[in-house]
Amino acid sequence: MAKKNPKFQFDKSTRELAGRIMKNYLGDHLGKISMALFLMVVVALATGWQVKMLEPAINDVLRDGNRQQAVLLPILFFLSCLVKGFASYGQTVLMQKTGLRVDVALQNEMFDRIVTADLAYIYGGATGKLMSRFTIDLLYLRDAVTKSFTGIGRDLLKVIVLIGVMFHTHWQLAFIVVFVFPASVYPIVYIGKRMRRISDHTQQRIGGITSFLDEVFKGMRQVKADGVEEFERGRASDAFEELFALHYKAGRTRSRTYPIMELMIGIAGSSILGFAGYHVISHGANNSLAIDAGQFVTFFLAMTVAYQPVRALANLNASLQQGMAAAERVFSIVDYRPSIVNKPDAKLLEVTKGEVVFVGVKFSYGEEKNALESIDVKIPAGKTVALVGPSGAGKSTMLNMIPRFYDVKTGAVKIDGVDVRDVTLGSLRSQIAFVSQDAILFNDTIRANIAYGCPELSDEEIIAVAQDAAAHEFIMELSEGYDTDIGERGVKLSGGERQRISIARAMLRNAPILLLDEATSALDAASERQVQKALARLMEGRTTLVIAHRLSTVTKANLIVVMNAGKVVEQGTHASLLADDGLYAQLCRIQFEDSAALGKSDDAVIDTEKA
């Protein structure tokens, strides 16, 4: 089979991307685009008319002293400027609006893909790179729509009209220009191809730098604690230098159009001057190829004015290629489809009891070995089950199976006997409340964070859940109470305060199933007691699955499931597991100071007698 031509592949890619943008995103704006094209034609005709008026201005007014033309031409020139100015304004505004509308449509599509994406997709890519798709890439793409697409139309029309002026003025000389200008097309296309490759590398690097800055800024406390400011300065300097080199290379490549276009205009201009001078000197001013002063100035001006849009077309090609490189990355998100979706016949989940059962569950992340291996666990309705075990045992993975953050490889997770894959994601997750160790709060007020997703809640309802979560007291001590801004990720609050806000939010969901992922492991003893009291109220009457490293917090759980290397190795109560003297007993001996503590409960425990 013959090898495909890479140039054809590149051109085909550009056509396909441009065609997709026009079909899917510009189709709804055909009225504005048509009006903009009409105004572009007006601008081009006005430009040609202004140039053509020079011929009678020189021949009839300056040479022959025609008074009527002396009055008429200035008026016509002024009117042409007025028409050209308003037409240029109109087409620019219309295409700017169209480009911004395309921008918004793509932003909405990308955001929709990301918020509905599988967690594996989200966690598989750096946040900074995703953010750069919404900012840098869309900026380049918007420029391609508003500047490149419209500029190509506007400038191409100008060139066509001005070439028409040249042919009307002196068709023999016009052939020189027509043959010289196309010679610049090949180097311009070559430069555009290089710009696309450079732009692709540059935009990828910008995404990497955005991720790097995000990590360093969020981890600044650790940077300072470890005294690695110089190390991070070095990493930043290397990244900035690499980006500088790419930007400089792009600027240098783009600037190559200038000598190319100057060379073309030089060849055309010198040829015209030589051709006109030769025929006047050799054959006299009255021969058929001679040119008078008005024609010469008009022709030469038409050629030089045409040079500007031709050069603009060369630069626009580079911008277009940058936009197409950005479009490829934007569409990589738009074209993404999650694997965890509703079945066509999915039904609404109606929880009557709240029993959760794992039946022969196996799961692996990608091609790695199984993170869960043949899990069979029953979480009785209204009871508390604790998952314990060393790090990497598969506890969080098991918890993630219930709300379908990930789907099982084999086996099933059932709620009240119904496979979670047979119900809609919305109804499934509405029946589950989730509280994690890292309380996710937003840069907003406490009121907005508690009522997240439920803006219609009354102040009384918000205060009631805050009181149940043991948060009302500390909230009222803040300067603006419930209207206090808590900063990014709740940085202005302590760990215990953030956790209680998170619990208040979970209480508002009033879901029958509660998932607690090490909700107190990062707290001090005093904060943990307050949070545990709030959790005890939250757990009342709910089926609760708890992940805990601090074993003193789960000694009174109805059932303790001990995991190791993705398998369930023990199940039972605190007392029965101690009697078995297995892995759970070993973990307890490591954590508790003496054997007497094994039979005692901490003040901060999950008490299933109250929960």
XYZ file of C-alpha atoms in Angstrom:
611
model
C 0.000 0.000 0.000
C 1.345 3.422 -0.925
C 2.345 5.688 1.912
C -0.023 8.597 2.444
C 1.182 12.097 1.715
C 1.692 13.876 5.067
C 0.915 17.259 3.477
C -2.463 15.969 2.341
C -3.130 14.635 5.832
C -2.385 18.011 7.363
C -4.620 19.864 4.909
C -7.390 17.344 5.431
C -7.165 17.791 9.196
C -7.465 21.554 8.851
C -10.448 21.243 6.519
C -12.191 18.777 8.804
C -11.703 20.932 11.901
C -12.781 24.103 10.112
C -15.762 22.283 8.625
C -16.797 20.995 12.028
C -16.639 24.476 13.547
C -18.681 25.921 10.700
C -21.289 23.154 10.746
C -21.735 22.693 14.497
C -21.027 26.137 15.914
C -21.397 28.750 13.169
C -24.576 27.289 11.674
C -26.754 29.015 14.277
C -25.274 32.397 13.356
C -25.731 32.386 9.584
C -27.702 35.642 9.683
C -24.903 37.540 11.429
C -22.261 35.888 9.251
C -24.146 36.752 6.043
C -24.506 40.365 7.136
C -20.813 40.462 8.065
C -19.870 39.077 4.631
C -22.024 41.716 2.943
C -20.263 44.420 4.966
C -16.892 42.898 4.009
C -17.872 43.273 0.346
C -18.799 46.912 1.036
C -15.398 47.501 2.701
C -13.571 45.900 -0.235
C -15.513 47.913 -2.839
C -14.993 51.144 -0.886
C -11.256 50.438 -0.704
C -11.090 49.829 -4.464
C -13.187 52.924 -5.159
C -10.880 55.117 -3.049
C -7.856 53.910 -5.001
C -9.568 54.267 -8.373
C -10.531 57.898 -7.606
C -6.860 58.842 -7.756
C -6.813 58.492 -11.532
C -9.388 61.267 -12.241
C -8.000 63.284 -9.332
C -4.578 63.420 -10.984
C -5.579 63.515 -14.642
C -8.787 65.578 -14.551
C -8.212 67.853 -11.559
C -4.471 68.322 -11.152
C -3.551 68.110 -14.863
C -6.625 69.468 -16.685
C -8.130 71.674 -13.962
C -11.667 70.192 -14.129
C -13.673 72.232 -11.567
C -16.651 69.869 -11.461
C -14.396 66.936 -10.590
C -12.541 69.105 -8.072
C -15.823 69.527 -6.116
C -17.238 66.038 -6.650
C -14.194 63.885 -5.868
C -13.593 65.152 -2.284
C -17.269 64.553 -1.461
C -17.161 61.059 -2.921
C -13.920 60.279 -1.102
C -15.386 61.455 2.217
C -18.533 59.381 1.688
C -16.479 56.312 0.787
C -14.479 56.724 4.017
C -17.711 57.023 5.997
C -19.225 53.923 4.401
C -15.987 51.973 4.800
C -15.659 52.956 8.475
C -19.200 51.946 9.458
C -19.044 48.755 7.380
C -15.732 47.792 9.030
C -17.225 48.464 12.461
C -20.351 46.436 11.688
C -18.572 43.369 10.360
C -16.041 43.407 13.219
C -18.738 43.607 15.901
C -20.860 40.905 14.262
C -17.954 38.471 13.990
C -16.720 39.272 17.493
C -20.147 38.378 18.835
C -20.207 35.212 16.737
C -16.747 34.194 17.945
C -17.683 34.791 21.573
C -20.875 32.752 21.129
C -18.814 29.874 19.726
C -16.498 30.295 22.716
C -19.386 30.033 25.187
C -20.876 27.023 23.397
C -17.554 25.171 23.563
C -17.019 26.128 27.207
C -20.437 24.728 28.084
C -19.790 21.532 26.129
C -16.377 20.986 27.713
C -17.658 21.688 31.213
C -20.568 19.326 30.635
C -18.152 16.589 29.558
C -15.921 17.126 32.574
C -18.643 17.222 35.242
C -20.180 14.042 33.795
C -16.800 12.351 33.230
C -15.614 9.258 35.025
C -13.340 9.959 37.976
C -10.635 7.948 36.220
C -10.656 10.526 33.405
C -10.574 13.496 35.792
C -7.781 12.092 37.930
C -5.857 10.898 34.878
C -5.129 14.445 33.669
C -3.581 17.422 35.424
C -6.068 20.066 36.514
C -3.924 22.843 35.058
C -4.043 21.265 31.614
C -7.833 21.074 31.770
C -7.962 24.715 32.841
C -5.757 25.737 29.921
C -8.339 24.250 27.545
C -10.902 26.744 28.885
C -8.517 29.705 28.697
C -5.515 29.587 26.358
C -6.891 27.077 23.852
C -10.262 28.795 23.559
C -8.515 32.157 23.163
C -6.603 30.841 20.148
C -9.730 29.201 18.772
C -11.766 32.387 19.208
C -9.059 34.340 17.376
C -9.242 31.797 14.568
C -12.992 32.351 14.270
C -13.119 36.133 14.734
C -9.853 37.111 13.068
C -8.779 34.312 10.758
C -12.115 33.289 9.276
C -13.373 36.864 8.935
C -9.966 38.230 7.985
C -9.597 35.700 5.217
C -12.964 36.768 3.812
C -12.342 40.499 4.228
C -8.753 40.555 2.988
C -9.391 38.150 0.128
C -12.239 40.354 -1.086
C -9.961 43.402 -0.883
C -7.288 41.662 -2.943
C -9.850 40.597 -5.578
C -11.296 44.124 -5.858
C -7.845 45.740 -6.008
C -6.685 43.293 -8.669
C -9.821 44.247 -10.574
C -8.792 47.924 -10.229
C -5.337 47.062 -11.578
C -6.775 45.212 -14.592
C -9.184 48.057 -15.274
C -6.338 50.568 -15.049
C -3.702 48.700 -17.121
C -4.329 45.036 -17.820
C -0.844 44.321 -19.209
C 0.863 45.472 -15.998
C -1.748 43.637 -13.913
C -0.528 40.303 -15.283
C 2.877 40.943 -13.707
C 1.262 41.285 -10.261
C -1.013 38.284 -10.798
C 1.971 36.081 -11.604
C 4.250 37.372 -8.817
C 1.904 37.289 -5.796
C 0.936 33.590 -6.025
C 4.628 32.712 -5.726
C 4.384 33.647 -2.034
C 1.676 31.056 -1.331
C 3.959 28.044 -0.839
C 6.258 29.596 1.796
C 3.204 31.039 3.574
C 1.558 27.587 3.753
C 4.838 26.056 4.949
C 5.115 28.663 7.697
C 1.528 27.933 8.714
C 2.330 24.227 9.097
C 5.322 24.999 11.293
C 3.210 27.394 13.353
C 0.665 24.654 14.019
C 3.328 22.268 15.334
C 4.980 24.959 17.460
C 1.617 26.144 18.758
C 0.695 22.596 19.764
C 3.897 22.209 21.788
C 3.495 25.682 23.297
C -0.075 25.158 24.441
C 0.782 21.780 25.952
C 3.640 23.395 27.851
C 1.358 26.183 29.091
C -0.951 23.504 30.495
C 1.989 21.897 32.282
C 3.100 25.212 33.761
C -0.448 25.959 34.924
C -0.521 22.613 36.742
C 2.904 23.251 38.252
C 1.911 26.695 39.546
C -1.360 25.350 40.942
C 0.479 22.622 42.862
C 3.149 24.952 44.240
C 0.717 27.690 45.293
C -1.588 25.211 47.033
C 1.358 23.485 48.671
C 3.198 26.664 49.684
C 3.099 25.773 53.370
C 4.951 22.529 52.648
C 7.420 24.374 50.389
C 8.287 26.769 53.178
C 8.310 24.051 55.838
C 10.834 22.016 53.841
C 12.867 25.100 52.906
C 12.816 24.241 49.193
C 12.092 27.718 47.847
C 15.307 27.665 45.801
C 14.447 24.257 44.370
C 11.019 25.497 43.262
C 12.576 28.685 41.864
C 14.813 26.512 39.747
C 11.937 24.397 38.489
C 9.917 27.504 37.705
C 12.845 29.166 35.930
C 13.404 26.088 33.746
C 9.708 25.955 32.852
C 9.565 29.673 32.042
C 12.723 29.447 29.907
C 11.278 26.548 27.958
C 8.078 28.506 27.367
C 10.126 31.553 26.335
C 11.983 29.454 23.766
C 8.722 28.175 22.295
C 7.139 31.643 22.147
C 10.317 33.080 20.617
C 10.412 30.297 18.040
C 6.753 30.986 17.183
C 7.413 34.726 16.808
C 10.477 34.108 14.669
C 8.582 31.680 12.439
C 5.603 34.017 12.081
C 7.913 36.945 11.212
C 9.305 35.091 8.207
C 6.259 36.279 6.288
C 7.607 39.843 6.315
C 10.754 39.330 4.176
C 8.797 36.995 1.887
C 6.075 39.563 1.274
C 8.568 42.435 0.963
C 10.425 40.390 -1.630
C 7.210 39.817 -3.582
C 6.223 43.486 -3.520
C 9.781 44.428 -4.458
C 9.754 42.130 -7.484
C 6.317 43.332 -8.574
C 7.053 47.035 -8.000
C 10.428 47.048 -9.702
C 9.004 45.057 -12.639
C 6.184 47.588 -13.079
C 8.526 50.557 -12.833
C 10.922 48.986 -15.318
C 8.151 47.907 -17.704
C 6.413 51.306 -17.716
C 9.665 53.263 -18.029
C 10.984 51.080 -20.849
C 7.877 51.496 -22.996
C 7.670 55.247 -22.456
C 11.364 55.722 -23.309
C 11.463 53.237 -26.221
C 8.098 53.812 -27.836
C 6.921 57.225 -26.618
C 4.078 58.227 -24.388
C 1.391 57.489 -26.970
C 2.061 53.785 -27.596
C -0.562 51.194 -26.578
C 1.469 49.961 -23.599
C 2.274 53.406 -22.217
C 0.679 54.610 -19.004
C -0.214 58.181 -17.983
C 0.487 59.699 -14.566
C -2.994 59.085 -13.155
C -3.021 55.460 -14.266
C 0.481 54.845 -12.961
C -0.244 56.276 -9.486
C -3.576 54.474 -9.316
C -2.039 51.183 -10.405
C 0.949 51.439 -8.103
C -1.233 52.424 -5.156
C -3.649 49.541 -5.861
C -0.694 47.171 -5.855
C 0.764 48.494 -2.582
C -2.652 48.603 -0.895
C -3.274 45.010 -2.038
C 0.046 44.088 -0.453
C -1.366 44.806 3.030
C -4.250 42.295 2.880
C -1.978 39.741 1.184
C 0.497 40.078 4.059
C -2.428 39.940 6.505
C -3.562 36.706 4.856
C -0.097 35.284 5.444
C -0.261 36.144 9.148
C -3.854 34.974 9.389
C -2.803 31.572 8.117
C -0.439 31.290 11.072
C -3.228 32.337 13.452
C -5.575 29.876 11.781
C -3.121 27.030 12.337
C -2.753 28.025 15.996
C -6.531 27.952 16.273
C -6.753 24.539 14.613
C -4.118 23.131 16.985
C -6.200 24.471 19.889
C -9.382 23.059 18.324
C -7.884 19.558 18.328
C -7.342 19.740 22.093
C -10.730 21.334 22.757
C -12.518 18.690 20.703
C -10.602 15.939 22.517
C -12.670 16.951 25.561
C -15.898 17.612 23.651
C -15.661 14.149 22.027
C -15.036 12.357 25.327
C -17.812 10.055 26.487
C -17.915 8.541 30.002
C -18.174 4.789 30.472
C -20.270 5.065 33.651
C -23.667 6.080 32.299
C -27.319 5.204 32.724
C -28.543 2.084 31.012
C -31.262 2.708 28.405
C -33.790 0.995 30.675
C -32.413 2.361 33.983
C -35.064 2.957 36.624
C -35.267 5.208 39.645
C -33.847 3.819 42.864
C -36.321 3.733 45.727
C -34.628 2.853 49.015
C -37.029 1.178 51.407
C -34.573 -0.336 53.890
C -31.057 0.729 52.898
C -29.328 -2.641 52.818
C -26.078 -2.628 50.821
C -24.547 -5.907 49.626
C -21.284 -6.638 47.778
C -21.561 -9.873 45.784
C -18.315 -11.344 44.383
C -16.961 -7.895 43.529
C -13.710 -7.617 41.606
C -12.184 -4.346 40.408
C -8.923 -3.088 38.942
C -7.620 0.329 37.915
C -6.745 -0.133 34.256
C -4.490 -3.094 33.555
C -3.111 -3.237 37.080
C -3.783 -6.194 39.358
C -7.144 -6.288 41.059
C -7.640 -3.658 43.771
C -10.617 -5.692 45.012
C -10.729 -9.480 44.872
C -13.963 -11.434 45.375
C -15.571 -9.111 47.941
C -18.669 -10.495 49.668
C -19.945 -8.146 52.359
C -23.421 -7.365 53.636
C -24.163 -3.982 55.253
C -27.497 -4.432 57.067
C -30.094 -1.699 56.800
C -29.763 0.977 59.465
C -26.531 -0.517 60.827
C -22.936 0.707 60.925
C -20.195 -1.259 59.212
C -16.549 -0.240 59.523
C -13.828 -0.960 56.971
C -10.371 -1.236 58.506
C -7.002 -2.431 57.339
C -3.578 -1.199 56.284
C -3.112 1.469 53.615
C -3.761 0.152 50.128
C -6.046 -2.610 51.357
C -8.892 -1.449 49.088
C -11.156 0.287 51.632
C -11.703 3.516 49.664
C -12.050 1.556 46.430
C -14.812 -0.518 48.003
C -16.603 2.603 49.213
C -16.346 4.161 45.712
C -18.264 1.230 44.236
C -21.518 2.173 46.017
C -22.194 5.567 44.333
C -20.650 4.231 41.086
C -17.637 6.505 41.122
C -16.161 3.375 39.541
C -17.942 0.297 38.192
C -17.159 -3.228 39.307
C -15.243 -5.461 36.925
C -17.209 -8.552 37.916
C -19.837 -9.168 40.560
C -22.366 -6.594 41.725
C -23.139 -3.971 44.350
C -26.786 -4.037 45.353
C -28.993 -1.694 47.370
C -32.144 -3.349 48.661
C -31.507 -6.164 46.187
C -31.190 -3.849 43.141
C -27.906 -3.677 41.193
C -26.652 -0.079 41.281
C -25.936 -0.345 37.543
C -29.639 -0.876 36.842
C -30.750 2.468 38.315
C -30.152 6.042 37.220
C -27.046 7.744 38.531
C -29.084 10.715 39.750
C -31.467 8.621 41.839
C -28.608 6.475 43.168
C -26.463 9.358 44.357
C -29.451 11.233 45.775
C -29.810 8.346 48.263
C -26.228 8.674 49.475
C -24.530 11.258 51.701
C -20.745 11.422 51.678
C -18.332 12.879 54.224
C -14.613 12.545 53.573
C -11.436 13.340 55.475
C -10.740 16.223 53.103
C -13.877 18.348 53.498
C -14.474 19.961 50.101
C -15.594 23.541 50.641
C -15.833 26.363 48.131
C -14.644 29.959 48.132
C -17.995 31.325 49.226
C -19.988 32.046 52.377
C -20.728 29.465 55.057
C -24.408 29.741 54.159
C -23.706 28.911 50.495
C -21.449 25.991 51.442
C -24.025 24.398 53.740
C -26.823 24.899 51.202
C -24.606 23.796 48.278
C -26.868 22.774 45.415
C -29.987 23.869 47.312
C -30.092 27.694 47.062
C -33.813 27.756 47.898
C -33.247 26.678 51.518
C -34.457 29.068 54.213
C -32.241 30.512 56.925
C -34.135 28.468 59.522
C -33.345 25.189 57.739
C -29.665 26.095 57.389
C -29.371 27.090 61.048
C -31.150 23.906 62.161
C -28.676 21.584 60.411
C -25.747 23.712 61.573
C -26.915 23.252 65.146
C -27.246 19.485 64.657
C -23.725 19.452 63.197
C -22.358 21.382 66.230
C -21.384 24.218 63.900
C -23.826 26.998 64.811
C -21.868 28.183 67.842
C -18.549 28.757 66.089
C -20.320 30.231 63.051
C -21.990 32.908 65.168
C -18.593 33.843 66.644
C -17.311 34.754 63.167
C -17.370 38.409 62.078
C -20.237 38.000 59.607
C -21.807 34.800 60.888
C -23.313 32.684 58.113
C -22.317 35.320 55.547
C -18.591 34.925 56.307
C -16.443 34.087 53.283
C -14.297 31.086 54.155
C -11.672 31.381 51.380
C -10.466 28.799 48.897
C -11.175 25.258 50.171
C -12.275 26.798 53.493
C -8.754 27.914 54.375
C -10.046 30.438 56.957
C -11.581 27.636 59.063
C -9.931 24.976 61.193
C -10.055 21.323 60.223
C -12.797 20.562 62.738
C -14.842 23.552 61.611
C -14.559 22.556 57.960
C -15.624 19.031 58.832
C -18.700 20.201 60.722
C -19.749 22.365 57.763
C -19.377 19.270 55.588
C -21.509 17.250 58.015
C -24.208 19.963 58.032
C -24.298 19.744 54.232
C -24.652 15.947 54.436
C -27.499 16.316 56.934
C -29.407 18.457 54.466
C -29.357 15.626 51.933
C -31.260 13.443 54.435
C -30.074 10.374 52.537
C -30.677 6.853 53.907
C -27.114 5.698 53.149
C -24.085 7.415 54.663
C -20.464 6.980 53.587
C -17.734 8.220 55.942
C -14.207 8.155 54.513
C -11.842 8.736 57.453
C -13.957 11.709 58.452
C -12.071 12.332 61.721
C -8.569 10.953 61.147
C -6.945 14.357 60.590
C -8.470 16.067 63.642
C -7.137 16.684 67.112
C -8.866 15.041 70.086
C -11.025 18.068 70.986
C -12.185 18.631 67.397
C -12.756 14.912 66.935
C -15.109 14.755 69.925
C -17.201 17.588 68.516
C -17.269 16.061 65.042
C -18.100 12.596 66.384
C -21.095 13.974 68.255
C -22.291 15.582 65.042
C -21.672 12.328 63.140
C -23.627 10.359 65.737
C -26.655 12.540 65.054
C -26.114 12.237 61.299
C -25.927 8.427 61.501
C -29.189 7.960 63.361
C -31.412 5.576 61.423
C -29.039 5.410 58.433
C -27.061 2.600 56.854
C -23.472 3.712 57.425
C -20.213 2.522 55.921
C -17.171 3.893 57.778
C -13.517 3.859 56.761
C -11.267 4.439 59.755
C -7.572 4.135 60.499
C -8.081 5.155 64.125
C -9.584 1.947 65.434
C -10.811 3.493 68.678
C -13.504 5.260 66.643
C -15.136 2.055 65.380
C -15.010 -0.317 68.354
C -18.819 -0.163 68.725
C -19.653 -0.629 65.047
C -22.225 -3.367 64.366
C -19.778 -5.077 62.031
C -16.075 -4.575 61.364
C -14.715 -5.744 57.991
C -10.955 -6.228 57.947
C -9.303 -5.869 54.544
C -5.807 -6.603 53.275
C -4.430 -6.569 49.726
C -7.887 -6.118 48.208
C -9.472 -9.022 50.084
C -11.750 -9.372 53.090
C -9.699 -11.344 55.609
C -11.896 -11.016 58.701
C -15.423 -9.954 59.669
C -16.989 -9.585 63.089
C -17.498 -7.338 66.084
C -14.683 -5.664 67.950
C -14.782 -8.289 70.701
C -14.983 -11.315 68.381
C -12.130 -10.080 66.212
C -9.931 -9.536 69.241
C -10.709 -13.073 70.362
C -9.706 -14.424 66.941
C -6.285 -12.720 67.373
C -5.913 -12.053 63.639
C -4.942 -8.969 61.639
C -7.448 -6.747 63.457
C -5.987 -7.719 66.845
C -2.504 -6.958 65.534
C -3.593 -3.521 64.327
C -5.199 -2.852 67.690
C -2.052 -3.795 69.574
C -0.081 -1.382 67.417
C -2.498 1.479 68.047
C -3.515 1.025 71.676
C -0.977 1.635 74.396
C -1.733 -1.399 76.590
C -3.935 -4.462 76.638
C -6.314 -2.871 79.120
C -7.265 -0.307 76.493
C -8.469 -3.011 74.151
C -11.723 -3.435 76.045
C -12.302 0.281 76.574
C -13.986 2.751 74.297
C -12.583 6.165 73.583
C -14.710 9.219 74.293
C -14.649 9.845 70.567
C -16.147 6.643 69.180
C -18.912 5.791 66.779
C -21.526 4.550 69.238
C -24.018 2.377 67.390
C -26.273 2.267 70.414
C -27.003 5.962 69.807
C -26.501 5.956 66.048
